[in-house]
mmCIF file of C-alpha atoms in Angstrom:
data_model
loop_
_atom_site.group_PDB
_atom_site.id
_atom_site.type_symbol
_atom_site.label_atom_id
_atom_site.label_comp_id
_atom_site.label_asym_id
_atom_site.label_seq_id
_atom_site.Cartn_x
_atom_site.Cartn_y
_atom_site.Cartn_z
ATOM 1 C CA SER A 151 0.287 -0.224 0.175
ATOM 2 C CA VAL A 152 0.836 3.705 -1.317
ATOM 3 C CA PRO A 153 -0.028 6.700 -1.210
ATOM 4 C CA GLY A 154 -1.234 7.669 -4.128
ATOM 5 C CA ALA A 155 -0.694 6.004 -7.720
ATOM 6 C CA LEU A 156 1.892 7.939 -8.010
ATOM 7 C CA GLU A 157 3.881 6.336 -5.704
ATOM 8 C CA ILE A 158 3.339 2.833 -7.089
ATOM 9 C CA PRO A 159 6.103 2.400 -9.358
ATOM 10 C CA SER A 160 8.985 4.296 -7.014
ATOM 11 C CA ALA A 161 7.116 1.085 -4.723
ATOM 12 C CA ILE A 162 8.101 -2.104 -7.145
ATOM 13 C CA ALA A 163 11.086 0.190 -7.769
ATOM 14 C CA THR A 164 12.288 0.133 -4.621
ATOM 15 C CA ILE A 165 10.999 -4.357 -4.037
ATOM 16 C CA SER A 166 13.006 -5.178 -7.232
ATOM 17 C CA GLN A 167 15.875 -3.624 -6.126
ATOM 18 C CA GLN A 168 16.061 -6.043 -3.077
ATOM 19 C CA LYS A 169 17.166 -8.501 -4.058
ATOM 20 C CA SER A 170 17.982 -10.368 -0.081
ATOM 21 C CA ILE A 171 13.528 -9.893 0.676
ATOM 22 C CA ASN A 172 12.452 -9.779 -3.107
ATOM 23 C CA PRO A 173 9.925 -12.542 -3.400
ATOM 24 C CA TYR A 174 8.273 -11.117 -6.346
ATOM 25 C CA ILE A 175 9.091 -12.550 -10.283
ATOM 26 C CA GLY A 176 6.742 -10.185 -11.452
ATOM 27 C CA TYR A 177 4.466 -7.197 -9.991
ATOM 28 C CA VAL A 178 -0.070 -6.077 -10.407
ATOM 29 C CA ALA A 179 0.297 -2.113 -10.522
ATOM 30 C CA LEU A 180 -3.574 -1.741 -9.117
ATOM 31 C CA GLY A 181 -4.907 1.797 -8.020
ATOM 32 C CA CYS A 182 -7.940 4.199 -9.308
ATOM 33 C CA VAL A 183 -8.294 7.555 -10.370
ATOM 34 C CA ILE A 184 -10.696 10.189 -9.930
ATOM 35 C CA ARG A 185 -11.154 13.082 -12.232
ATOM 36 C CA GLY A 186 -11.400 16.669 -10.531
ATOM 37 C CA GLU A 187 -11.585 19.329 -10.742
ATOM 38 C CA THR A 188 -7.860 20.495 -11.467
ATOM 39 C CA SER A 189 -5.002 19.068 -13.958
ATOM 40 C CA HIS A 190 -3.789 17.034 -11.181
ATOM 41 C CA TYR A 191 -6.165 13.899 -12.920
ATOM 42 C CA ASP A 192 -3.876 13.719 -16.602
ATOM 43 C CA ILE A 193 -0.930 14.460 -14.555
ATOM 44 C CA VAL A 194 -1.159 11.463 -12.446
ATOM 45 C CA CYS A 195 -2.545 9.163 -14.726
ATOM 46 C CA LYS A 196 0.388 9.898 -17.406
ATOM 47 C CA GLU A 197 3.286 9.889 -14.831
ATOM 48 C CA SER A 198 2.384 6.456 -13.324
ATOM 49 C CA ALA A 199 1.377 4.718 -15.162
ATOM 50 C CA ARG A 200 4.888 6.472 -17.719
ATOM 51 C CA GLY A 201 6.839 4.910 -14.578
ATOM 52 C CA LEU A 202 5.582 2.113 -14.764
ATOM 53 C CA MET A 203 6.487 1.300 -18.559
ATOM 54 C CA ASN A 204 10.399 2.867 -17.800
ATOM 55 C CA LEU A 205 10.601 -0.108 -15.425
ATOM 56 C CA GLY A 206 9.665 -3.286 -17.374
ATOM 57 C CA ILE A 207 11.505 -1.276 -20.056
ATOM 58 C CA ASN A 208 14.375 0.192 -18.988
ATOM 59 C CA LYS A 209 14.746 -3.029 -15.637
ATOM 60 C CA GLY A 210 12.711 -6.013 -17.003
ATOM 61 C CA LEU A 211 10.282 -6.013 -14.688
ATOM 62 C CA ALA A 212 7.286 -8.178 -15.368
ATOM 63 C CA ILE A 213 4.030 -5.432 -14.816
ATOM 64 C CA GLY A 214 0.707 -6.272 -14.857
ATOM 65 C CA ASN A 215 -0.786 -2.630 -15.088
ATOM 66 C CA GLY A 216 -3.690 -1.660 -12.674
ATOM 67 C CA ILE A 217 -4.611 1.084 -12.264
ATOM 68 C CA LEU A 218 -7.720 2.956 -13.377
ATOM 69 C CA THR A 219 -8.504 6.345 -14.737
ATOM 70 C CA VAL A 220 -11.535 6.956 -14.305
ATOM 71 C CA GLU A 221 -14.382 9.841 -14.640
ATOM 72 C CA ASN A 222 -15.955 8.995 -11.594
ATOM 73 C CA PHE A 223 -16.150 6.227 -8.712
ATOM 74 C CA LYS A 224 -18.843 4.558 -10.786
ATOM 75 C CA GLN A 225 -16.979 3.689 -13.663
ATOM 76 C CA ALA A 226 -14.343 3.008 -10.907
ATOM 77 C CA GLU A 227 -16.434 0.546 -9.830
ATOM 78 C CA GLU A 228 -17.445 -0.688 -13.112
ATOM 79 C CA ARG A 229 -14.193 -1.234 -14.492
ATOM 80 C CA ALA A 230 -12.884 -3.071 -11.122
ATOM 81 C CA ASN A 231 -15.891 -5.341 -10.848
ATOM 82 C CA PRO A 232 -14.414 -9.188 -10.931
ATOM 83 C CA ASP A 233 -17.822 -9.986 -12.762
ATOM 84 C CA LYS A 234 -17.703 -6.783 -15.267
ATOM 85 C CA GLN A 235 -14.718 -5.357 -16.704
ATOM 86 C CA ASN A 236 -12.368 -6.989 -14.289
ATOM 87 C CA LYS A 237 -9.038 -4.355 -15.060
ATOM 88 C CA GLY A 238 -7.101 -6.332 -12.533
ATOM 89 C CA GLY A 239 -7.269 -9.828 -13.372
ATOM 90 C CA GLY A 240 -6.405 -8.277 -16.786
ATOM 91 C CA ALA A 241 -3.547 -6.855 -15.168
ATOM 92 C CA ALA A 242 -2.633 -9.742 -12.900
ATOM 93 C CA ALA A 243 -2.286 -11.665 -16.266
ATOM 94 C CA ALA A 244 -0.687 -9.581 -18.725
ATOM 95 C CA ALA A 245 2.254 -9.710 -15.496
ATOM 96 C CA LEU A 246 1.842 -13.107 -16.017
ATOM 97 C CA HIS A 247 1.905 -13.427 -19.722
ATOM 98 C CA LEU A 248 4.980 -11.304 -19.497
ATOM 99 C CA LEU A 249 6.315 -14.190 -17.136
ATOM 100 C CA SER A 250 5.537 -16.541 -19.062
ATOM 101 C CA LEU A 251 7.518 -14.399 -22.760
ATOM 102 C CA SER A 252 10.372 -14.033 -20.305
ATOM 103 C CA HIS A 253 10.677 -17.861 -19.477
ATOM 104 C CA LYS A 254 10.025 -19.302 -23.253
ATOM 105 C CA TRP A 255 13.318 -16.072 -24.320
ATOM 106 C CA ALA A 256 15.664 -17.449 -21.370
ATOM 107 C CA ASP A 257 14.682 -21.581 -22.435
ATOM 108 C CA ASN A 258 15.282 -20.427 -26.089
ATOM 109 C CA LYS A 259 19.376 -21.762 -26.804
ATOM 110 C CA LYS A 260 19.928 -19.898 -29.730
ATOM 111 C CA GLY A 261 19.128 -16.060 -28.425
ATOM 112 C CA ILE A 262 16.196 -14.122 -29.187
ATOM 113 C CA GLY A 263 15.804 -13.089 -32.905
ATOM 114 C CA PHE A 264 13.333 -12.394 -35.572
ATOM 115 C CA LYS A 265 12.841 -13.876 -38.121
ATOM 116 C CA ALA A 266 12.331 -12.155 -41.734
ATOM 117 C CA ASP A 267 9.817 -13.993 -44.013
#
């Protein structure tokens, strides 16, 4: 648990660097940003997503982004509900998919590459 969506990438970065105590192989970022009356919403949405993306690209972490960015509480309920849009479940599935790809590529003795047809 962290104070807000902007702190989620920092929390993941911090724990992922603690090799001696880090039992995690993947991460699911869950949170909700509801639009308010100021431009702070846009900054929080964009920067929290960018922070997670940077961790994935630069640190090779498997992260599912389940930070909801919504206009109101009703939208948040719809997206979070496991019986409806289940965005948290989707974020977990994304993290598992990235882990699966990571294991598949690690097992590839010939290396990773793309073959042109």
